[in-house]
mmCIF file of C-alpha atoms in Angstrom:
data_model
loop_
_atom_site.group_PDB
_atom_site.id
_atom_site.type_symbol
_atom_site.label_atom_id
_atom_site.label_comp_id
_atom_site.label_asym_id
_atom_site.label_seq_id
_atom_site.Cartn_x
_atom_site.Cartn_y
_atom_site.Cartn_z
ATOM 1 C CA MET X 1 -3.783 -5.781 -28.498
ATOM 2 C CA PHE X 2 -0.172 -5.469 -29.533
ATOM 3 C CA GLN X 3 0.898 -7.656 -32.431
ATOM 4 C CA SER X 4 4.643 -7.656 -31.709
ATOM 5 C CA VAL X 5 7.387 -6.183 -29.539
ATOM 6 C CA ASN X 6 7.989 -3.485 -32.134
ATOM 7 C CA ASP X 7 4.283 -2.693 -32.018
ATOM 8 C CA VAL X 8 4.659 -1.968 -28.295
ATOM 9 C CA ILE X 9 7.632 0.322 -28.947
ATOM 10 C CA SER X 10 5.781 2.278 -31.628
ATOM 11 C CA GLY X 11 2.551 2.399 -29.598
ATOM 12 C CA PHE X 12 4.349 3.737 -26.546
ATOM 13 C CA GLY X 13 6.321 6.134 -28.721
ATOM 14 C CA ALA X 14 3.059 7.604 -29.999
ATOM 15 C CA GLN X 15 2.252 8.392 -26.351
ATOM 16 C CA LYS X 16 5.684 10.038 -25.882
ATOM 17 C CA TYR X 17 7.004 7.198 -23.736
ATOM 18 C CA ILE X 18 10.417 5.897 -24.713
ATOM 19 C CA CYS X 19 10.877 2.246 -23.812
ATOM 20 C CA ASN X 20 13.705 -0.118 -24.633
ATOM 21 C CA LYS X 21 13.290 -3.593 -26.079
ATOM 22 C CA ASN X 22 13.403 -5.255 -22.666
ATOM 23 C CA VAL X 23 10.428 -3.219 -21.393
ATOM 24 C CA ALA X 24 8.553 -3.710 -24.660
ATOM 25 C CA THR X 25 9.100 -7.484 -24.565
ATOM 26 C CA VAL X 26 7.728 -7.857 -21.033
ATOM 27 C CA VAL X 27 4.717 -5.672 -21.872
ATOM 28 C CA TYR X 28 4.025 -7.671 -25.038
ATOM 29 C CA LEU X 29 4.220 -10.987 -23.170
ATOM 30 C CA GLY X 30 2.092 -9.693 -20.302
ATOM 31 C CA THR X 31 -0.686 -8.473 -22.582
ATOM 32 C CA SER X 32 -0.571 -11.566 -24.787
ATOM 33 C CA LEU X 33 -0.483 -14.090 -21.934
ATOM 34 C CA GLN X 34 -2.810 -11.997 -19.734
ATOM 35 C CA LYS X 35 -0.272 -12.155 -16.926
ATOM 36 C CA PRO X 36 0.127 -9.385 -14.330
ATOM 37 C CA ILE X 37 3.372 -7.428 -14.592
ATOM 38 C CA LEU X 38 5.242 -6.508 -11.412
ATOM 39 C CA VAL X 39 7.320 -3.405 -12.168
ATOM 40 C CA GLU X 40 10.048 -2.679 -9.622
ATOM 41 C CA GLY X 41 12.661 0.039 -9.420
ATOM 42 C CA PRO X 42 13.549 3.297 -7.669
ATOM 43 C CA ALA X 43 10.971 6.046 -7.332
ATOM 44 C CA GLY X 44 10.584 8.349 -10.298
ATOM 45 C CA VAL X 45 11.731 6.136 -13.172
ATOM 46 C CA GLY X 46 8.339 5.918 -14.888
ATOM 47 C CA LYS X 47 6.713 2.823 -13.374
ATOM 48 C CA THR X 48 3.321 4.447 -12.803
ATOM 49 C CA GLU X 49 3.556 6.180 -16.155
ATOM 50 C CA LEU X 50 3.999 2.761 -17.768
ATOM 51 C CA GLY X 51 0.508 1.732 -16.644
ATOM 52 C CA LYS X 52 -1.029 4.998 -17.836
ATOM 53 C CA VAL X 53 0.687 4.797 -21.214
ATOM 54 C CA LEU X 54 -0.345 1.156 -21.643
ATOM 55 C CA ALA X 55 -3.999 2.125 -21.200
ATOM 56 C CA ASP X 56 -3.696 5.058 -23.614
ATOM 57 C CA ALA X 57 -1.831 3.025 -26.230
ATOM 58 C CA LEU X 58 -4.544 0.340 -26.224
ATOM 59 C CA GLY X 59 -7.454 2.759 -25.870
ATOM 60 C CA MET X 60 -8.534 1.156 -22.580
ATOM 61 C CA GLN X 61 -9.864 2.614 -19.373
ATOM 62 C CA LEU X 62 -7.296 2.952 -16.599
ATOM 63 C CA ILE X 63 -8.450 1.922 -13.112
ATOM 64 C CA ARG X 64 -5.912 2.815 -10.428
ATOM 65 C CA LEU X 65 -5.603 1.497 -6.894
ATOM 66 C CA GLN X 66 -3.175 3.564 -4.824
ATOM 67 C CA CYS X 67 -1.790 1.399 -2.034
ATOM 68 C CA TYR X 68 -0.902 2.640 1.441
ATOM 69 C CA GLU X 69 -0.296 1.246 4.896
ATOM 70 C CA GLY X 70 -3.553 0.000 6.397
ATOM 71 C CA LEU X 71 -5.323 -0.504 3.066
ATOM 72 C CA ASP X 72 -7.976 -3.195 3.493
ATOM 73 C CA GLU X 73 -10.443 -5.114 1.358
ATOM 74 C CA ALA X 74 -13.255 -2.629 1.947
ATOM 75 C CA LYS X 75 -11.284 0.222 0.395
ATOM 76 C CA ALA X 76 -9.846 -1.874 -2.434
ATOM 77 C CA LEU X 77 -12.728 -4.221 -3.285
ATOM 78 C CA TYR X 78 -16.226 -3.052 -2.330
ATOM 79 C CA GLU X 79 -18.396 -1.506 0.348
ATOM 80 C CA TRP X 80 -22.110 -1.696 1.081
ATOM 81 C CA GLU X 81 -24.022 1.576 0.760
ATOM 82 C CA TYR X 82 -25.704 1.333 4.154
ATOM 83 C CA ALA X 83 -27.217 4.812 3.885
ATOM 84 C CA LYS X 84 -28.920 3.833 0.632
ATOM 85 C CA GLN X 85 -30.152 0.575 2.163
ATOM 86 C CA LEU X 86 -31.601 2.510 5.106
ATOM 87 C CA LEU X 87 -33.310 4.980 2.772
ATOM 88 C CA TYR X 88 -34.917 2.122 0.807
ATOM 89 C CA THR X 89 -36.030 0.544 4.084
ATOM 90 C CA GLN X 90 -37.778 3.758 5.145
ATOM 91 C CA ILE X 91 -39.448 4.166 1.768
ATOM 92 C CA LEU X 92 -40.662 0.547 1.778
ATOM 93 C CA LYS X 93 -41.670 0.624 5.444
ATOM 94 C CA GLU X 94 -45.385 0.154 4.738
ATOM 95 C CA LYS X 95 -44.726 -2.737 2.346
ATOM 96 C CA ILE X 96 -42.577 -4.446 4.959
ATOM 97 C CA SER X 97 -45.315 -4.009 7.533
ATOM 98 C CA ASP X 98 -47.819 -5.711 5.207
ATOM 99 C CA ILE X 99 -45.515 -8.701 4.877
ATOM 100 C CA LEU X 100 -45.061 -8.977 8.635
ATOM 101 C CA GLN X 101 -48.792 -8.738 9.291
ATOM 102 C CA ARG X 102 -49.340 -11.998 7.411
ATOM 103 C CA SER X 103 -47.001 -13.775 9.830
ATOM 104 C CA GLN X 104 -48.636 -15.692 12.669
ATOM 105 C CA THR X 105 -45.522 -16.223 14.809
ATOM 106 C CA LEU X 106 -42.206 -14.531 15.453
ATOM 107 C CA GLN X 107 -40.399 -17.315 13.601
ATOM 108 C CA GLU X 108 -42.567 -16.778 10.518
ATOM 109 C CA ALA X 109 -41.853 -13.039 10.643
ATOM 110 C CA VAL X 110 -38.119 -13.677 10.808
ATOM 111 C CA ASP X 111 -38.377 -16.117 7.901
ATOM 112 C CA CYS X 112 -40.316 -13.584 5.835
ATOM 113 C CA ILE X 113 -37.680 -10.920 6.387
ATOM 114 C CA ALA X 114 -34.895 -13.405 5.638
ATOM 115 C CA ASN X 115 -36.546 -14.273 2.317
ATOM 116 C CA GLN X 116 -36.184 -10.628 1.302
ATOM 117 C CA ASP X 117 -32.385 -10.534 1.809
ATOM 118 C CA GLY X 118 -31.862 -10.489 -1.931
ATOM 119 C CA VAL X 119 -33.701 -7.191 -2.158
ATOM 120 C CA PHE X 120 -31.394 -5.295 0.185
ATOM 121 C CA PHE X 121 -28.176 -7.238 -0.429
ATOM 122 C CA SER X 122 -27.863 -6.980 -4.185
ATOM 123 C CA ASP X 123 -25.525 -5.258 -6.586
ATOM 124 C CA ARG X 124 -27.722 -2.132 -6.517
ATOM 125 C CA PHE X 125 -26.359 -1.436 -3.027
ATOM 126 C CA LEU X 126 -22.821 -2.580 -3.786
ATOM 127 C CA LEU X 127 -20.276 0.230 -4.072
ATOM 128 C CA PRO X 128 -17.396 -1.119 -6.204
ATOM 129 C CA ARG X 129 -13.871 -0.063 -5.368
ATOM 130 C CA PRO X 130 -11.002 -0.288 -7.918
ATOM 131 C CA LEU X 131 -10.506 -4.070 -7.830
ATOM 132 C CA LEU X 132 -14.178 -4.897 -8.280
ATOM 133 C CA ARG X 133 -14.616 -2.133 -10.872
ATOM 134 C CA ALA X 134 -11.856 -3.724 -12.930
ATOM 135 C CA LEU X 135 -13.436 -7.177 -12.697
ATOM 136 C CA LEU X 136 -16.935 -5.964 -13.564
ATOM 137 C CA SER X 137 -15.879 -3.575 -16.317
ATOM 138 C CA GLU X 138 -17.954 -3.938 -19.483
ATOM 139 C CA ARG X 139 -14.812 -3.608 -21.598
ATOM 140 C CA PRO X 140 -11.217 -4.812 -21.055
ATOM 141 C CA CYS X 141 -9.302 -2.337 -18.913
ATOM 142 C CA VAL X 142 -5.894 -1.726 -17.364
ATOM 143 C CA LEU X 143 -5.723 -2.178 -13.579
ATOM 144 C CA LEU X 144 -2.823 -0.235 -12.047
ATOM 145 C CA ILE X 145 -2.022 -1.346 -8.483
ATOM 146 C CA ASP X 146 0.396 1.407 -7.552
ATOM 147 C CA GLU X 147 3.091 1.104 -4.870
ATOM 148 C CA ILE X 148 2.043 -2.342 -3.700
ATOM 149 C CA ASP X 149 5.059 -2.384 -1.366
ATOM 150 C CA LYS X 150 3.381 0.261 0.820
ATOM 151 C CA SER X 151 0.486 -2.065 1.658
ATOM 152 C CA ASP X 152 0.550 -4.686 4.396
ATOM 153 C CA ALA X 153 1.519 -8.298 3.823
ATOM 154 C CA GLU X 154 -2.071 -9.286 4.640
ATOM 155 C CA PHE X 155 -3.416 -7.210 1.779
ATOM 156 C CA GLU X 156 -0.782 -8.651 -0.545
ATOM 157 C CA ALA X 157 -1.983 -12.142 0.403
ATOM 158 C CA PHE X 158 -5.576 -11.103 -0.338
ATOM 159 C CA LEU X 159 -4.527 -10.049 -3.834
ATOM 160 C CA LEU X 160 -3.409 -13.582 -4.643
ATOM 161 C CA GLU X 161 -6.991 -14.799 -5.173
ATOM 162 C CA VAL X 162 -7.774 -11.861 -7.416
ATOM 163 C CA LEU X 163 -4.629 -12.269 -9.521
ATOM 164 C CA SER X 164 -4.936 -16.061 -9.722
ATOM 165 C CA ASP X 165 -8.599 -16.567 -10.560
ATOM 166 C CA PHE X 166 -9.765 -13.030 -11.337
ATOM 167 C CA GLN X 167 -12.785 -13.515 -9.147
ATOM 168 C CA ILE X 168 -13.888 -12.406 -5.701
ATOM 169 C CA SER X 169 -16.361 -13.742 -3.167
ATOM 170 C CA VAL X 170 -19.089 -11.513 -1.743
ATOM 171 C CA PRO X 171 -20.715 -13.482 1.117
ATOM 172 C CA GLU X 172 -24.150 -11.885 0.659
ATOM 173 C CA ILE X 173 -24.203 -12.399 -3.121
ATOM 174 C CA GLY X 174 -21.748 -15.133 -4.057
ATOM 175 C CA THR X 175 -18.740 -15.363 -6.357
ATOM 176 C CA LEU X 176 -18.269 -12.610 -8.922
ATOM 177 C CA LYS X 177 -16.063 -13.511 -11.872
ATOM 178 C CA ALA X 178 -14.335 -11.055 -14.171
ATOM 179 C CA ARG X 179 -16.293 -10.188 -17.292
ATOM 180 C CA HIS X 180 -12.951 -9.497 -18.989
ATOM 181 C CA ILE X 181 -9.544 -10.293 -17.532
ATOM 182 C CA PRO X 182 -7.911 -6.901 -16.935
ATOM 183 C CA LEU X 183 -4.324 -6.100 -17.844
ATOM 184 C CA VAL X 184 -2.685 -5.714 -14.438
ATOM 185 C CA ILE X 185 0.357 -3.562 -13.678
ATOM 186 C CA LEU X 186 1.736 -3.620 -10.135
ATOM 187 C CA THR X 187 4.449 -1.146 -9.164
ATOM 188 C CA SER X 188 6.895 -1.308 -6.268
ATOM 189 C CA ASN X 189 9.606 1.059 -5.031
ATOM 190 C CA ASN X 190 11.257 -1.839 -3.167
ATOM 191 C CA SER X 191 10.504 -0.446 0.282
ATOM 192 C CA ARG X 192 9.865 -4.066 1.246
ATOM 193 C CA GLU X 193 10.348 -7.400 -0.472
ATOM 194 C CA MET X 194 7.365 -8.858 -2.299
ATOM 195 C CA SER X 195 6.380 -12.429 -1.456
ATOM 196 C CA ASP X 196 7.397 -15.340 -3.673
ATOM 197 C CA ALA X 197 3.707 -16.213 -4.115
ATOM 198 C CA LEU X 198 2.991 -12.801 -5.631
ATOM 199 C CA LYS X 199 6.075 -12.824 -7.825
ATOM 200 C CA ARG X 200 5.193 -16.304 -9.075
ATOM 201 C CA ARG X 201 1.913 -14.986 -10.463
ATOM 202 C CA CYS X 202 3.537 -12.064 -12.269
ATOM 203 C CA LEU X 203 6.014 -11.312 -14.993
ATOM 204 C CA HIS X 204 8.863 -9.288 -13.523
ATOM 205 C CA LEU X 205 10.220 -6.032 -14.903
ATOM 206 C CA TYR X 206 12.903 -3.863 -13.318
ATOM 207 C CA ILE X 207 13.217 -0.260 -14.483
ATOM 208 C CA ASP X 208 16.295 1.677 -13.437
ATOM 209 C CA PHE X 209 17.329 5.269 -14.022
ATOM 210 C CA PRO X 210 18.109 5.758 -17.709
ATOM 211 C CA ASP X 211 21.613 5.973 -19.115
ATOM 212 C CA SER X 212 22.874 9.204 -20.672
ATOM 213 C CA GLU X 213 21.682 8.430 -24.189
ATOM 214 C CA ARG X 214 18.144 7.478 -23.178
ATOM 215 C CA GLU X 215 17.801 10.381 -20.752
ATOM 216 C CA MET X 216 18.818 12.736 -23.543
ATOM 217 C CA GLU X 217 16.061 11.262 -25.723
ATOM 218 C CA ILE X 218 13.500 11.704 -22.939
ATOM 219 C CA ILE X 219 14.450 15.340 -22.349
ATOM 220 C CA LYS X 220 14.308 16.218 -26.050
ATOM 221 C CA LEU X 221 10.966 14.441 -26.414
ATOM 222 C CA LYS X 222 9.299 15.994 -23.353
ATOM 223 C CA VAL X 223 10.914 19.451 -23.641
ATOM 224 C CA PRO X 224 11.317 19.930 -27.396
ATOM 225 C CA ASN X 225 12.412 23.575 -27.125
ATOM 226 C CA VAL X 226 15.445 22.801 -24.950
ATOM 227 C CA GLY X 227 18.840 23.658 -26.412
ATOM 228 C CA ALA X 228 21.122 20.767 -27.328
ATOM 229 C CA ARG X 229 24.013 22.115 -25.250
ATOM 230 C CA LEU X 230 21.871 22.675 -22.167
ATOM 231 C CA ALA X 231 20.374 19.172 -22.431
ATOM 232 C CA GLU X 232 23.833 17.624 -22.722
ATOM 233 C CA GLU X 233 25.141 19.488 -19.673
ATOM 234 C CA VAL X 234 22.064 18.624 -17.601
ATOM 235 C CA VAL X 235 22.404 14.929 -18.412
ATOM 236 C CA ARG X 236 26.110 14.877 -17.550
ATOM 237 C CA LEU X 237 25.517 16.544 -14.205
ATOM 238 C CA LEU X 238 22.569 14.269 -13.373
ATOM 239 C CA GLN X 239 24.532 11.129 -14.118
ATOM 240 C CA ARG X 240 27.085 12.263 -11.535
ATOM 241 C CA LEU X 241 24.493 13.292 -8.964
ATOM 242 C CA ARG X 242 22.753 9.905 -9.118
ATOM 243 C CA LYS X 243 25.984 8.216 -8.063
ATOM 244 C CA LEU X 244 25.986 10.155 -4.785
ATOM 245 C CA ASP X 245 24.530 8.832 -1.550
ATOM 246 C CA LEU X 246 21.444 11.059 -1.610
ATOM 247 C CA LYS X 247 18.330 10.744 0.529
ATOM 248 C CA LYS X 248 16.260 11.154 -2.630
ATOM 249 C CA THR X 249 17.826 10.612 -6.024
ATOM 250 C CA PRO X 250 16.561 13.024 -8.701
ATOM 251 C CA SER X 251 13.811 11.335 -10.701
ATOM 252 C CA ILE X 252 12.915 11.682 -14.361
ATOM 253 C CA SER X 253 9.957 13.940 -13.563
ATOM 254 C CA GLU X 254 12.159 16.217 -11.437
ATOM 255 C CA THR X 255 14.732 16.319 -14.208
ATOM 256 C CA LEU X 256 12.076 17.455 -16.657
ATOM 257 C CA ASP X 257 10.835 20.082 -14.201
ATOM 258 C CA TRP X 258 14.399 21.425 -13.877
ATOM 259 C CA VAL X 259 14.935 21.510 -17.619
ATOM 260 C CA ARG X 260 11.601 23.282 -18.124
ATOM 261 C CA ALA X 261 12.562 25.837 -15.462
ATOM 262 C CA LEU X 262 15.948 26.453 -17.083
ATOM 263 C CA THR X 263 14.330 26.780 -20.495
ATOM 264 C CA LEU X 264 11.793 29.222 -19.072
ATOM 265 C CA LEU X 265 14.700 31.307 -17.763
ATOM 266 C CA ASN X 266 16.128 31.283 -21.294
ATOM 267 C CA VAL X 267 19.262 29.448 -20.156
ATOM 268 C CA LYS X 268 21.572 28.153 -22.893
ATOM 269 C CA GLN X 269 24.232 26.539 -20.709
ATOM 270 C CA LEU X 270 24.869 25.900 -17.034
ATOM 271 C CA ASP X 271 27.088 27.848 -14.664
ATOM 272 C CA GLN X 272 27.620 27.250 -10.965
ATOM 273 C CA GLU X 273 25.646 30.271 -9.760
ATOM 274 C CA LEU X 274 22.622 29.363 -11.866
ATOM 275 C CA VAL X 275 22.714 25.723 -10.794
ATOM 276 C CA GLU X 276 22.823 26.711 -7.122
ATOM 277 C CA GLU X 277 19.856 29.067 -7.585
ATOM 278 C CA THR X 278 17.654 26.436 -9.223
ATOM 279 C CA LEU X 279 18.930 23.245 -7.591
ATOM 280 C CA SER X 280 15.953 23.064 -5.207
ATOM 281 C CA THR X 281 13.813 22.197 -8.237
ATOM 282 C CA LEU X 282 15.876 19.055 -8.691
ATOM 283 C CA VAL X 283 17.053 18.079 -5.182
ATOM 284 C CA LYS X 284 14.546 18.122 -2.313
ATOM 285 C CA TYR X 285 16.594 17.839 0.908
ATOM 286 C CA GLU X 286 19.078 20.331 2.318
ATOM 287 C CA ALA X 287 21.725 17.673 2.981
ATOM 288 C CA ASP X 288 21.346 16.485 -0.622
ATOM 289 C CA ILE X 289 21.682 20.052 -1.895
ATOM 290 C CA ARG X 290 24.999 20.446 -0.034
ATOM 291 C CA LYS X 291 26.291 17.212 -1.540
ATOM 292 C CA ALA X 292 25.153 18.361 -4.971
ATOM 293 C CA HIS X 293 26.983 21.691 -4.535
ATOM 294 C CA HIS X 294 30.182 19.835 -3.622
ATOM 295 C CA GLU X 295 29.845 17.531 -6.634
ATOM 296 C CA LEU X 296 29.255 20.522 -8.895
ATOM 297 C CA LYS X 297 32.493 22.177 -7.766
ATOM 298 C CA ALA X 298 34.403 18.935 -8.309
ATOM 299 C CA TYR X 299 32.875 18.621 -11.776
ATOM 300 C CA LEU X 300 33.876 22.175 -12.682
ATOM 301 C CA ALA X 301 37.408 21.609 -11.420
ATOM 302 C CA GLU X 302 37.766 18.476 -13.549
ATOM 303 C CA LYS X 303 36.501 20.310 -16.606
ATOM 304 C CA GLN X 304 38.930 23.150 -16.023
ATOM 305 C CA ALA X 305 41.802 20.669 -15.714
ATOM 306 C CA GLN X 306 40.784 18.937 -18.951
ATOM 307 C CA ARG X 307 40.791 22.272 -20.733
ATOM 308 C CA GLY X 308 44.173 23.163 -19.247
ATOM 309 C CA VAL X 309 42.827 26.261 -17.476
ATOM 310 C CA PRO X 310 44.330 26.770 -13.982
ATOM 311 C CA GLY X 311 41.975 27.416 -11.090
ATOM 312 C CA SER X 312 38.233 27.643 -11.184
ATOM 313 C CA SER X 313 35.551 30.286 -10.931
ATOM 314 C CA ASP X 314 31.921 30.274 -9.868
ATOM 315 C CA LYS X 315 31.104 31.735 -13.256
ATOM 316 C CA ASP X 316 32.846 28.979 -15.226
ATOM 317 C CA HIS X 317 30.483 27.122 -17.545
ATOM 318 C CA LEU X 318 29.832 23.384 -17.660
ATOM 319 C CA HIS X 319 30.917 21.907 -20.981
#
């Protein structure tokens, strides 16, 4: 486990994940207190990556549960392998017949079969899903419950027992307790409000889009061959674009894809024509692209005015 907040920062840094002291503090407290961490924020700021990096930094297995509308206990917790049970029944058909032959009445036959429930309803026929796999893991693990806000309120309520007691009840077997309490990361894009009961059981962490300085660090870390001038211009333009009313704000991953594409094209600095040709890598909706084009022209005009150059041209560079 982490020994300090600085240990978290260095451990995440070794996995090429830049985190500030606020993030590192919450992660340190969550791992030390064995409290789930609810990570909220806009899509694409590195919430899911936080869970992956946490597992890598601690050398633990990552078990991920991707949430979606209609997710139920069977898909998240466990299922019975009915086909396997049926196969065993066919194989043991003669043995079952021998048991039934010793019964004198129908009631005795039913009782004999009922006494064998433990044979066919045991963990050998239990198919663990992510939640149960995390509880029964032989070693401590990281449980990533991704996009919890996409699940139904009923499923969120079901999670309360798991996150409170780290145990689940299987009617045919009984209560199964966690062998090791997993480190739990829940992520939410704020598509709906989480319940107070869930938030009460978790430490809260909000991750927003990075400021210019941190985004520059991320770009240089993830795309080490990018030119300093190109990285600076990309960050300046992105900071402006994220202030627009876009249907989908450019995420960190999309930023890195754009920078990689520009680097692949051997670009040293941005001009309007080049930005327009590659903007679909960064912005995903046509209406957003039009807004981005308008913002780009305004940005170029401001830069020209600051430099004291009258007018503007599509070939003018961003500085």
